[in-house]
XYZ file of C-alpha atoms in Angstrom:
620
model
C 0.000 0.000 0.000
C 1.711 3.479 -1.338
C 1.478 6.580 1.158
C 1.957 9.737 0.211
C 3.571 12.535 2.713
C 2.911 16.450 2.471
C 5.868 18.594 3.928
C 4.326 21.208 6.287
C 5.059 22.823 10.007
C 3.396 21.139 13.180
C 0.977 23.151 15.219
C 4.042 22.933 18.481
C 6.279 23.953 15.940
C 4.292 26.711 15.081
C 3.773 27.962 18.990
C 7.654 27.628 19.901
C 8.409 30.132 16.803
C 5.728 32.443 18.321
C 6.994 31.829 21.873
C 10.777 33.001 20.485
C 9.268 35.773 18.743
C 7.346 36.842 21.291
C 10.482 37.011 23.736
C 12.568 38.490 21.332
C 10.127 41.145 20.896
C 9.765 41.902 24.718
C 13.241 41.828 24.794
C 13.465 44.615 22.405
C 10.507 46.681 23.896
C 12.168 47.114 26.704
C 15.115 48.580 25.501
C 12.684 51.494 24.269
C 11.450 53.017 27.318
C 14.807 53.365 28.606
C 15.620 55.257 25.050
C 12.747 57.498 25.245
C 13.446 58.460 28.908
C 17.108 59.676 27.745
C 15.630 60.994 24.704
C 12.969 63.044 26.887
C 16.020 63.971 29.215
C 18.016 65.486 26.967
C 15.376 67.276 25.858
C 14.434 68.855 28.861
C 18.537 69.671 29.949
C 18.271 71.737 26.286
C 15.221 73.464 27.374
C 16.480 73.989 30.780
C 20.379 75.612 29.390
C 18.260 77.522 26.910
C 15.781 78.931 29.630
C 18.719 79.883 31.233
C 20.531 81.333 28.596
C 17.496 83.156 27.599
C 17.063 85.137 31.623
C 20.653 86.103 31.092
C 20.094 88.012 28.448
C 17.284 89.447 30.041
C 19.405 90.377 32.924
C 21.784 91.806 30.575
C 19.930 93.924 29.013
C 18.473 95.382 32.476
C 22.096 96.131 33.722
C 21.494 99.461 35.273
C 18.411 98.087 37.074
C 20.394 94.560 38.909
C 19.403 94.206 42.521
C 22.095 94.474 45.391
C 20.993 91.115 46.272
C 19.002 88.210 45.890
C 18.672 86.321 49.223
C 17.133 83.649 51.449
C 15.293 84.927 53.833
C 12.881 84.233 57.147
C 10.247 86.342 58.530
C 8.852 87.059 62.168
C 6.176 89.051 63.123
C 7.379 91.425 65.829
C 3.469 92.952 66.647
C 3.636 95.772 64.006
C 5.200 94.495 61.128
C 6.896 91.814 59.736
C 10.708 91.825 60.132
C 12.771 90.115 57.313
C 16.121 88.285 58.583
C 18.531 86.738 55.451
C 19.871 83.389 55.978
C 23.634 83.842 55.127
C 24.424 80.066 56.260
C 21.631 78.576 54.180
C 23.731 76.616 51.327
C 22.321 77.304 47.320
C 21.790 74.143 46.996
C 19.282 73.292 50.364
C 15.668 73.352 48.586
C 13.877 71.810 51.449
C 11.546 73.425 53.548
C 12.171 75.423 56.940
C 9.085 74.199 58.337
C 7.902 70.492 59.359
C 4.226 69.793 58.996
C 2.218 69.589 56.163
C -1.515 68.718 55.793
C -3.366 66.916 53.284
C -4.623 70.312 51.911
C -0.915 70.957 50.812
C -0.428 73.382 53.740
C 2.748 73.814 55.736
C 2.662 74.989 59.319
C 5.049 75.831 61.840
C 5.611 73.904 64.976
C 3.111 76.701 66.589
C 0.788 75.150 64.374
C 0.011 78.877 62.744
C -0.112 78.220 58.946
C 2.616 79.598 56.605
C 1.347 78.565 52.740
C 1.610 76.192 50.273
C 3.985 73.710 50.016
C 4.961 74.669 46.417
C 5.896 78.127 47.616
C 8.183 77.178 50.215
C 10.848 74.545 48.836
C 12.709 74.897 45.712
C 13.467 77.940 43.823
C 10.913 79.479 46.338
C 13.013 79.767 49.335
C 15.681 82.478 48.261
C 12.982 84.990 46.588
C 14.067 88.294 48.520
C 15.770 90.785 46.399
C 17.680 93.585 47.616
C 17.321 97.360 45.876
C 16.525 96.683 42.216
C 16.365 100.376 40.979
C 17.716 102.430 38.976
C 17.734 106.205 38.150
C 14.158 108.082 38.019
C 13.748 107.632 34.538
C 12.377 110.154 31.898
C 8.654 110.649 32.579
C 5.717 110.274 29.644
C 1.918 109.497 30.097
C 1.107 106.075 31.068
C -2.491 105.240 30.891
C -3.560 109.320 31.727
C -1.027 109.673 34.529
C 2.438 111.335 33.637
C 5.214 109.467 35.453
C 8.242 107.928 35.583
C 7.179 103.938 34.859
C 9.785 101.263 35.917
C 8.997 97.667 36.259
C 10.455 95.157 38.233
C 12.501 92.324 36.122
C 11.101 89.841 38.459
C 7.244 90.182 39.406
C 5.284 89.501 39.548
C 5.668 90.274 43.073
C 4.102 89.591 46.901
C 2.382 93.463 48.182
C 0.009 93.200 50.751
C -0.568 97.086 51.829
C -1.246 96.115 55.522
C 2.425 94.956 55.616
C 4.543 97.662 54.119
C 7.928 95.684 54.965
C 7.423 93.203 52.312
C 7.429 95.528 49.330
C 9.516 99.131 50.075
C 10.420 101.572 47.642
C 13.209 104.056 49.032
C 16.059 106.478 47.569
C 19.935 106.692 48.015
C 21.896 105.629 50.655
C 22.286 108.867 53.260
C 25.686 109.812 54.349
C 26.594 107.897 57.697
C 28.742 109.587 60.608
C 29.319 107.646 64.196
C 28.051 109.585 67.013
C 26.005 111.043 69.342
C 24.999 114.529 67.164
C 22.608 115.757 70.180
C 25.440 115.561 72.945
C 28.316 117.194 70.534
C 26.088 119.995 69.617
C 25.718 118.627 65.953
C 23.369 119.220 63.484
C 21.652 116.300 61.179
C 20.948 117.290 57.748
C 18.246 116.061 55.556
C 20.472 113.347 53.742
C 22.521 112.735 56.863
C 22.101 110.308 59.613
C 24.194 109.129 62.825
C 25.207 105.877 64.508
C 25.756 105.195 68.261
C 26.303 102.731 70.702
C 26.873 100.045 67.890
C 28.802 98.209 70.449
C 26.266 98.130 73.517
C 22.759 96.245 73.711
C 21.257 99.715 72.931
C 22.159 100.690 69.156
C 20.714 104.144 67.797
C 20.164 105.840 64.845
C 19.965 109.893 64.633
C 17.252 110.891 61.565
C 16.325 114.490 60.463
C 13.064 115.460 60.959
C 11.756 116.745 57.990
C 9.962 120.114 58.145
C 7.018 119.662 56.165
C 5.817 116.080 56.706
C 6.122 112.930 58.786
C 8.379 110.552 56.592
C 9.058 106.830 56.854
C 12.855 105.094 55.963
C 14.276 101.696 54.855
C 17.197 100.765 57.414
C 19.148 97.768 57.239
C 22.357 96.560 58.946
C 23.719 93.029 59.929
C 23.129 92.510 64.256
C 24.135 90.243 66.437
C 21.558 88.177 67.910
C 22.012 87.146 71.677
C 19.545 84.481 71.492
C 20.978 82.937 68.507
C 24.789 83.556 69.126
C 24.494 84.500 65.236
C 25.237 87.788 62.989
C 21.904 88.215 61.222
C 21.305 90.837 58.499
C 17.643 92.353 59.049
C 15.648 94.768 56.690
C 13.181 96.821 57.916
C 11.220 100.054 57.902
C 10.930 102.920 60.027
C 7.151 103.394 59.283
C 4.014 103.610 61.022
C 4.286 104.200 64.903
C 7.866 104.400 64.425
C 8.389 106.815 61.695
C 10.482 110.272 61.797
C 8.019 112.594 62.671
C 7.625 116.062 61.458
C 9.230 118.477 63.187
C 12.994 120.076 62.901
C 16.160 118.456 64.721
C 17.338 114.938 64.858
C 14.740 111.934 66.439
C 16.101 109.023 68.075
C 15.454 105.159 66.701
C 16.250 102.211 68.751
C 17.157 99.543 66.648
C 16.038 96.785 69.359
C 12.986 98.361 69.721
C 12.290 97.732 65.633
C 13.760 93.703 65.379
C 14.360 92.741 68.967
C 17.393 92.376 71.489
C 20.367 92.768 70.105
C 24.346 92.767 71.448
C 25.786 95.348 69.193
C 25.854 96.114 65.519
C 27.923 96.090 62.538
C 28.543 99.816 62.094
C 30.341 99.215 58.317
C 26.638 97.609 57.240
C 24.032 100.117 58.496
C 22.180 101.770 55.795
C 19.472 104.294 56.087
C 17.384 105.406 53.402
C 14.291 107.764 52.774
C 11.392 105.822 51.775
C 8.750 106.630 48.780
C 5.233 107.514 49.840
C 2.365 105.354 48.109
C -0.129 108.118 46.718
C -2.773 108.276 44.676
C -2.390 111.263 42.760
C 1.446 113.191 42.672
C 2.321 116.332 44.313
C 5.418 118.527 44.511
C 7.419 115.808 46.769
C 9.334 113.527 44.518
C 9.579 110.814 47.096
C 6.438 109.466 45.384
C 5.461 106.405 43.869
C 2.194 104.590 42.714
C 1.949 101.115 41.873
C -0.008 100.581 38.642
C 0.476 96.691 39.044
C 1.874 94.601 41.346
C 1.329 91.275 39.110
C 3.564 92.990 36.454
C 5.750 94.894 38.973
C 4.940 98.555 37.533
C 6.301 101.074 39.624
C 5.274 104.694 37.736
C 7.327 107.363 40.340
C 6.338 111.010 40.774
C 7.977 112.767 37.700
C 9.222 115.395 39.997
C 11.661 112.912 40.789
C 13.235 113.441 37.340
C 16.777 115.101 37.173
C 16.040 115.407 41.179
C 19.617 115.723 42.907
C 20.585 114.807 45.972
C 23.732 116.698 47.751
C 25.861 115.166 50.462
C 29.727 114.630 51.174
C 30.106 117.480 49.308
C 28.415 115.604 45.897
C 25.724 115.721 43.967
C 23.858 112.446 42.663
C 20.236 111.785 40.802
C 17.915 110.232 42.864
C 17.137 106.485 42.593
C 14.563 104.900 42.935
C 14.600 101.255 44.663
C 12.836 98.542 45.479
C 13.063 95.338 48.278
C 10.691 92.846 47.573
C 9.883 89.029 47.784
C 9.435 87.369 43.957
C 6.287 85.804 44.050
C 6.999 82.471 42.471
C 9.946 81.456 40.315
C 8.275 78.769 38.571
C 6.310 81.628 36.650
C 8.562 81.516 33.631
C 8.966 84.790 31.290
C 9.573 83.924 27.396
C 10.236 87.238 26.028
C 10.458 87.480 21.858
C 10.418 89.682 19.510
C 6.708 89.654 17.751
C 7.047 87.216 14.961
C 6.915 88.684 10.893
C 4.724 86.242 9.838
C 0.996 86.112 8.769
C -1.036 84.726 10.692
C 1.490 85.111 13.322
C 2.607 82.356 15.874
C 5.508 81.554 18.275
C 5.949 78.745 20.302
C 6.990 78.944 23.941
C 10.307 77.296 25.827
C 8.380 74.909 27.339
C 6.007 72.637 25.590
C 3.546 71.266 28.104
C 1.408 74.860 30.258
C 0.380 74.228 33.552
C -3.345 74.262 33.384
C -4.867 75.329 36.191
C -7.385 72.915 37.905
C -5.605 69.923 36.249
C -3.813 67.686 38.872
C -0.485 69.069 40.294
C 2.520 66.905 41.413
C 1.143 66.281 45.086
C -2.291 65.276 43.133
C -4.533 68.581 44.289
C -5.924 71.061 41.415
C -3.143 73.482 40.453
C -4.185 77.177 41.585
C -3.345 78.875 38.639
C -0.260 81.410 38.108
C -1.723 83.920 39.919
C -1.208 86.584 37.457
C -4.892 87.597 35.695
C -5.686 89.165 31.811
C -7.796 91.492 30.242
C -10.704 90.738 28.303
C -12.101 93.058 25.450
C -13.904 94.912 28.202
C -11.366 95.568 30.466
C -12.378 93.340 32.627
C -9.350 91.102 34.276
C -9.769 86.917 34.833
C -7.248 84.389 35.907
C -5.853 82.615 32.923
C -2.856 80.239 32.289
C -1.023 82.664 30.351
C -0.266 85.737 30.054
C 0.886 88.125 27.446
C 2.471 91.783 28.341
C 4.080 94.453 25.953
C 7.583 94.581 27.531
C 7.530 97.756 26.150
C 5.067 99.516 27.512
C 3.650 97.626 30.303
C 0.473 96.869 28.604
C -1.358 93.656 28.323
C -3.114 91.949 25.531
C -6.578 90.921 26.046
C -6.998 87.252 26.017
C -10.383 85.541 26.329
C -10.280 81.995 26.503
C -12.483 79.796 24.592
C -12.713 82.367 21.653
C -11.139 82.679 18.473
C -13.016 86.103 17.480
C -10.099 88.572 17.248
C -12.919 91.154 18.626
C -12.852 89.142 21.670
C -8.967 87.898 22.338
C -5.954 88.436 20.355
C -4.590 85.502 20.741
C -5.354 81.893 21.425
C -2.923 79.379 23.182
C -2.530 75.822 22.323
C -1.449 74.426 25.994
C -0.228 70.835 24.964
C 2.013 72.060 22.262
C 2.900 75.465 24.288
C 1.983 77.708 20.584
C 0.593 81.251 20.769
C -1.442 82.067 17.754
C -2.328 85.939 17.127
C -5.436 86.862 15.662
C -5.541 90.271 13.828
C -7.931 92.394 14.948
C -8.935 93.559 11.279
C -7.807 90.501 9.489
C -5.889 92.417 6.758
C -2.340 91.681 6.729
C -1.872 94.538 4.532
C -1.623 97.155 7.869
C 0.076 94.320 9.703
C -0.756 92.265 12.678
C -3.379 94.703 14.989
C -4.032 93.129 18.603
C -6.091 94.787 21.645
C -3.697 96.450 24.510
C -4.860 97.470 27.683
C -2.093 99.796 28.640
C -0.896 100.725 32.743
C -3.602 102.619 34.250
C -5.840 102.397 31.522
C -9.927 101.162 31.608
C -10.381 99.950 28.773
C -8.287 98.394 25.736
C -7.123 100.271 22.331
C -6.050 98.452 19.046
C -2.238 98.568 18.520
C 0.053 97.506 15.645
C 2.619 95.078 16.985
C 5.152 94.761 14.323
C 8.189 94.478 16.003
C 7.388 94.793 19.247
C 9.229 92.874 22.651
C 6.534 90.457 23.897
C 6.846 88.911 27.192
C 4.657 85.920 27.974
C 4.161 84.885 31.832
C 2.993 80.869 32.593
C 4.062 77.944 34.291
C 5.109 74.736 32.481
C 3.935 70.856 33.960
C 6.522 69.155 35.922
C 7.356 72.267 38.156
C 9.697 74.376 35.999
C 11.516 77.166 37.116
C 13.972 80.135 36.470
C 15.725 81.101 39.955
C 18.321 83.812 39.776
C 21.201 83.815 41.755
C 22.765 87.185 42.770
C 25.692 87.817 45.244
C 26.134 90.801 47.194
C 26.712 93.816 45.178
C 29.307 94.628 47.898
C 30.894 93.532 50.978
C 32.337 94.841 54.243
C 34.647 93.185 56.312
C 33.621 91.603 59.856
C 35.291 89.941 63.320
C 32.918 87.140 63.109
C 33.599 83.494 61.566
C 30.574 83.220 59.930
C 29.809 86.120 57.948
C 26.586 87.192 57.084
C 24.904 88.842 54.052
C 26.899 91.248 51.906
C 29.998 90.667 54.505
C 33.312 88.580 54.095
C 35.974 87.460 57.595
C 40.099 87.460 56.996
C 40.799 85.220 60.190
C 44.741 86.236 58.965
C 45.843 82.365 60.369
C 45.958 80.673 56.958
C 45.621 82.310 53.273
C 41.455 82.285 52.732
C 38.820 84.582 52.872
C 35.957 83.525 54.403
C 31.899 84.108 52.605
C 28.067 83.567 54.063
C 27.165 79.646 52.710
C 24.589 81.015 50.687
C 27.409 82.618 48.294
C 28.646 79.254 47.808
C 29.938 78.921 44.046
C 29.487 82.540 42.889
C 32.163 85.281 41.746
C 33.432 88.208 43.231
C 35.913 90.588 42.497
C 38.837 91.973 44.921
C 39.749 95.545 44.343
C 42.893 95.969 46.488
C 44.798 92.974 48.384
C 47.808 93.304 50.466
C 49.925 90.636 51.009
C 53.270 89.481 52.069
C 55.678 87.033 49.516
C 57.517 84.101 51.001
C 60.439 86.577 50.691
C 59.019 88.808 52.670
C 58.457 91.722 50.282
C 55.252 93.797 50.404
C 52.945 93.224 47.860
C 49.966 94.878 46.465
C 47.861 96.405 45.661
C 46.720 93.344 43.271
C 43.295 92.760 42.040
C 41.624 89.066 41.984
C 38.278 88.122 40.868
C 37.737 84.336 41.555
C 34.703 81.622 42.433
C 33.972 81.081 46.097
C 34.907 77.401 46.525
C 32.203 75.291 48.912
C 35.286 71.912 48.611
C 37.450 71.217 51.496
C 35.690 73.618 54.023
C 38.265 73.854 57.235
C 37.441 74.545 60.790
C 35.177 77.912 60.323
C 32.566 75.583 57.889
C 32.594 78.542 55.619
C 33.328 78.389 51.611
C 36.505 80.732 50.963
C 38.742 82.334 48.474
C 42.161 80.349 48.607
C 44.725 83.543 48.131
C 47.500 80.909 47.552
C 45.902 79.377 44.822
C 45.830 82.151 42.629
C 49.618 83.907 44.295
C 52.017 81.111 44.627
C 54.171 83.478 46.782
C 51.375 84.189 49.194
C 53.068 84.220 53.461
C 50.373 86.452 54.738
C 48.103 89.139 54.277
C 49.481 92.715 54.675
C 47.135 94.790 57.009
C 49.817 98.063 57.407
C 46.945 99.596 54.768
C 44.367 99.603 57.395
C 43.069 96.138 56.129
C 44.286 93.492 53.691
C 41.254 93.033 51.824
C 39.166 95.823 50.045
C 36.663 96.808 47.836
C 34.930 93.350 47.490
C 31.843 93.224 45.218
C 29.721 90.503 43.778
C 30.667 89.694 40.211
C 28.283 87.595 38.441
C 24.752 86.714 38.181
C 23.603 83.198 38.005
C 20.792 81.427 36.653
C 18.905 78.121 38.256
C 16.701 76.459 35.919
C 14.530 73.515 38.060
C 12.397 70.653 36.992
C 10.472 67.651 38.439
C 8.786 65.489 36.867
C 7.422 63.231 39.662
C 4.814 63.033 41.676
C 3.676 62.374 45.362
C 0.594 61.651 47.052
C -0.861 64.101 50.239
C -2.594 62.101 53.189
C -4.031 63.027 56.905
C -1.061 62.337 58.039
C 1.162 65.391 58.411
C 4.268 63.318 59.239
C 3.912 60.476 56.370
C 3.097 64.150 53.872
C 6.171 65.148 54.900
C 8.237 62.016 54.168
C 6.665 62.084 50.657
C 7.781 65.327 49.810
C 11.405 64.692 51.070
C 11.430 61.472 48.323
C 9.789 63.935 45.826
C 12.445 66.267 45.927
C 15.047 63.990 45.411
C 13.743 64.197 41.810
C 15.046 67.651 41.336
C 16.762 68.041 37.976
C 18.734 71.213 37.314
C 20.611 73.207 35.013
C 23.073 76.592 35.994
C 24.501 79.260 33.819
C 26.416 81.692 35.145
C 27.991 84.714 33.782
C 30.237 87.653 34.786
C 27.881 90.802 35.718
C 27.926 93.700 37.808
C 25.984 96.485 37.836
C 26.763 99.618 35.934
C 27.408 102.799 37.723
């Protein structure tokens, strides 16, 4: 009997190629996640150096307007106001929180128990948001929005006002001309722009202040104290307002400083600083210590154009006033894109950061994001929180956005938030005249059609996974002091080895040396010499300080030379820094404030950053 046999592939045979394929393929699917996790970091360090790049320049261009300082700071309420104390041995690089409990509502608390804020505005770039006298010279005056003034805006805002608390936003002048003294007892007199210092040394520090003839006035002082409860040099900002403000009158009036911040065991003399403050008004007069604030969202400052080619005289000199402002940035992780307004037609640019925080989506601890804080016009006037905002850097001004709408009657612009793309929609639709938006200008009611062609555009939102752009600023300049641990805007030569000692919280930026005096290993005197150098944070010694190693950058360095007086002068702050933070993870909130509080310590482990620094100091 013949059989015949077909070739052919066995049902087994057929599952054991499927079972090999099927592994190879996992195999090779997970090698892909991996990829698109590096792929997705890379992109995200090029945003993040570009970000950064991109707030230099911004700084840059704002030269004659750079802060004195940018610091960490605490704040206690002393019964009257709130009195702001820098933390010179917080390091850069310490994002956590200062405080220990946080509920399930995202809300930290002190161990009082009396509630501080949100989480979000308390760790990361958020805790060193104090900046020091960003000002400049009263600028030219024109009419903003029906009021003639002198309009500057802050490079930061937008910024934390609260009128009840005047200490947490002050605008004040020049620096007045300091003597040591009693004036009263040596039969002195105070002038307008002078002031005195006495007892610096005792428990019972005072200031003497002119009266000024015509009105009761208010000043900015600062200084660096020593604390006796602490055992600690703190620098403190604070004003000489309310109850405690220089009445009118003629002759000098007394200020206890421990009666303004608390007990203290001397004071630095070298760091006091007094300054007249502006007065908040709502229409000018005659006095060009004047100021209104048009926005504090957008950090518009318009002073009193009396204030103009106003001079002040002391020591003999004559200077323009300034005018200057201390205030707390509201939140870093509100990023500004600023661009030129695009030639095309229909116009459309597309931000640094892809992904806009949308607010009521979930946020990284899983609650409804608040928003940016920052609101919009519409075409009435009327303002609305949005997720982005779009201001004339220009002017001021802001463009009316309605969401929802693409009637260029109604919004001139619409925002596509997963792809991070503005769109502008011409008012008349003609691109013959160009691009035509609606701008509400400072101080205005209502909105008037503008032609934007090639105008600065600055767009204010917050990008998913927590970005933000911190800048870093060192002390414009520094004095010398006794103590081992300096504080803000002060440096220590112990004279025992070859460093000079910085607060932590300069850790890693530039300054420059104007004049050192040292001694060779030959014993020649030499100087002066000028250094600029990074303060180093490696191989910290006995005082637990970063330094300036002198011997690294003089070989022949055997000592520092103090027959000048002192060894080490003219120090200043030398470049300006810029901290770009994400975080892409996320955390869960719970009733319990102690497990919250572990979660948020393994969140913010995730912290990725990016720094670019640059030499900068501020014009004259």
């Amino acid at each position: 009997m013949n059989s015949s046999r077909r070739a052919g592939t066995s049902l087994v045979e057929v599952l054991v190629v499927i079972v090999v394929f099927l592994i190879g393929i996992l195999a090779i699917v997970q090698i892909f996640p991996g990829g698109f996790r590096l792929l997705s970091t890379t992109q995200k360090n090029s945003q993040a150096t570009a970000l950064g790049r991109a707030e230099i320049e911004t700084v840059k261009n704002h030269l004659d307007q750079l802060p004195d300082a940018i610091a960490p700071v605490s704040y206690a309420w002393n019964g009257s106001q709130w009195v702001i104390t820098t933390q010179p041995n917080r390091s850069p690089n310490d994002l956590g929180p200062m405080f220990s409990v946080l509920d399930q509502n995202g809300i930290m608390a002190d161990g009082a128990g009396n509630q501080i804020g949100s989480w979000q505005y308390l760790v990361g770039s958020n805790v060193g948001r104090r900046v020091l006298g960003e000002g400049r010279i009263i600028p030219a005056p024109r009419l903003i929005g029906g009021t003639y003034g002198s309009l500057m805006t802050l490079q930061f805002a937008p910024v934390i006002y609260n009128p009840s608390f005047q200490s947490l936003f002050i605008v004040y002048g020049n620096d007045l001309a300091k003597h040591e003294g009693d004036p009263i007892s040596d039969g002195f007199n105070v002038r307008v722009n002078d002031f005195y210092v006495s007892g610096e040394d005792g428990n019972d520090p005072v200031l003497f202040i002119a009266r000024n003839s015509a009105k009761d006035t208010n000043y900015r002082v600062s200084f660096t104290g020593y604390n006796p409860s602490t055992g600690r040099q703190d620098y403190v900002d604070v004003s000489i307002s309310g109850p405690n403000r220089i009445l009118q009158g003629t002759g000098p009036q007394i200020v206890h400083l421990n009666a303004l911040v608390g007990p203290l065991n001397g004071i630095e003399y070298d760091s006091v600083k007094v300054e007249r403050q502006f007065d908040q008004v709502a229409s000018f007069s005659s006095d060009p210590y004047e100021y209104q604030l048009l926005s504090p969202q957008l950090g518009q400052v318009l002073f009193n154009p009396a204030g103009y080619n106003y001079v002040i005289r002391s020591h003999g000199r004559r200077t323009p006033l300034l005018g200057r402002v201390s205030y707390d940035v509201y939140d870093w992780r509100i990023i500004h894109d600023e661009f030129r307004m695009p030639d095309l037609y229909p116009a459309q640019y597309r931000l640094a950061i892809g992904g806009i925080k949308i607010k009521g989506e979930s946020g990284p601890d899983g609650l409804p994001n608040q928003g940016i804080g920052v609101q919009a016009p519409d075409s009435s006037g009327a303002m609305h929180d949005v997720n982005l905002v779009l201001e004339d850097a220009d002017t001021g001004g802001l463009y009316v956005f309605q969401p929802g709408t693409s009637d260029p009657h109604q919004t001139s612009f619409v925002v596509n938030g997963t792809l991070g793309l503005i769109t502008f929609l011409d008012y008349d639709n003609d691109p013959a005249n160009g691009t035509q938006l609606m701008l509400l200008e400072p101080g205005a009611s209502t909105p008037t059609v503008v032609t934007v062609a090639g105008r600065n555009l600055r767009a204010l939102y917050m990008g998913k996974n927590e970005w933000a752009v911190q800048v870093l600023k060192p002390s414009a300049t520094y004095v010398q002091t006794d103590l081992t641990n300096p504080g803000i805007g002060q440096f220590f030569v112990p004279g025992v080895n070859d460093r000079i000692y910085f607060p932590t919280t300069d850790g890693g930026r530039v300054v420059s040396i104007g004049e050192l005096y040292y001694y060779s290993t030959s014993g020649q005197e030499v100087g002066p010499v000028q250094l600029t150098a990074k303060i180093q944070t490696n191989n910290l010694d006995g005082y637990g300080q970063p330094y300036i190693p002198i011997q690294s950058y003089f070989p022949d360095f055997n000592g520092f030379d103090n027959s000048y007086g002192s060894a080490v002068k003219d120090v200043k702050g030398a470049s300006v820094a810029v901290r770009v933070l994400w975080n892409p993870d996320y955390f869960t909130l719970t009733p319990d404030s102690a497990s919250n509080m572990d979660h948020l310590d393994k969140w913010m482990q995730g912290w990725r950053r990016s720094t670019v620094e640059t030499y900068l100091q501020r014009s004259n």
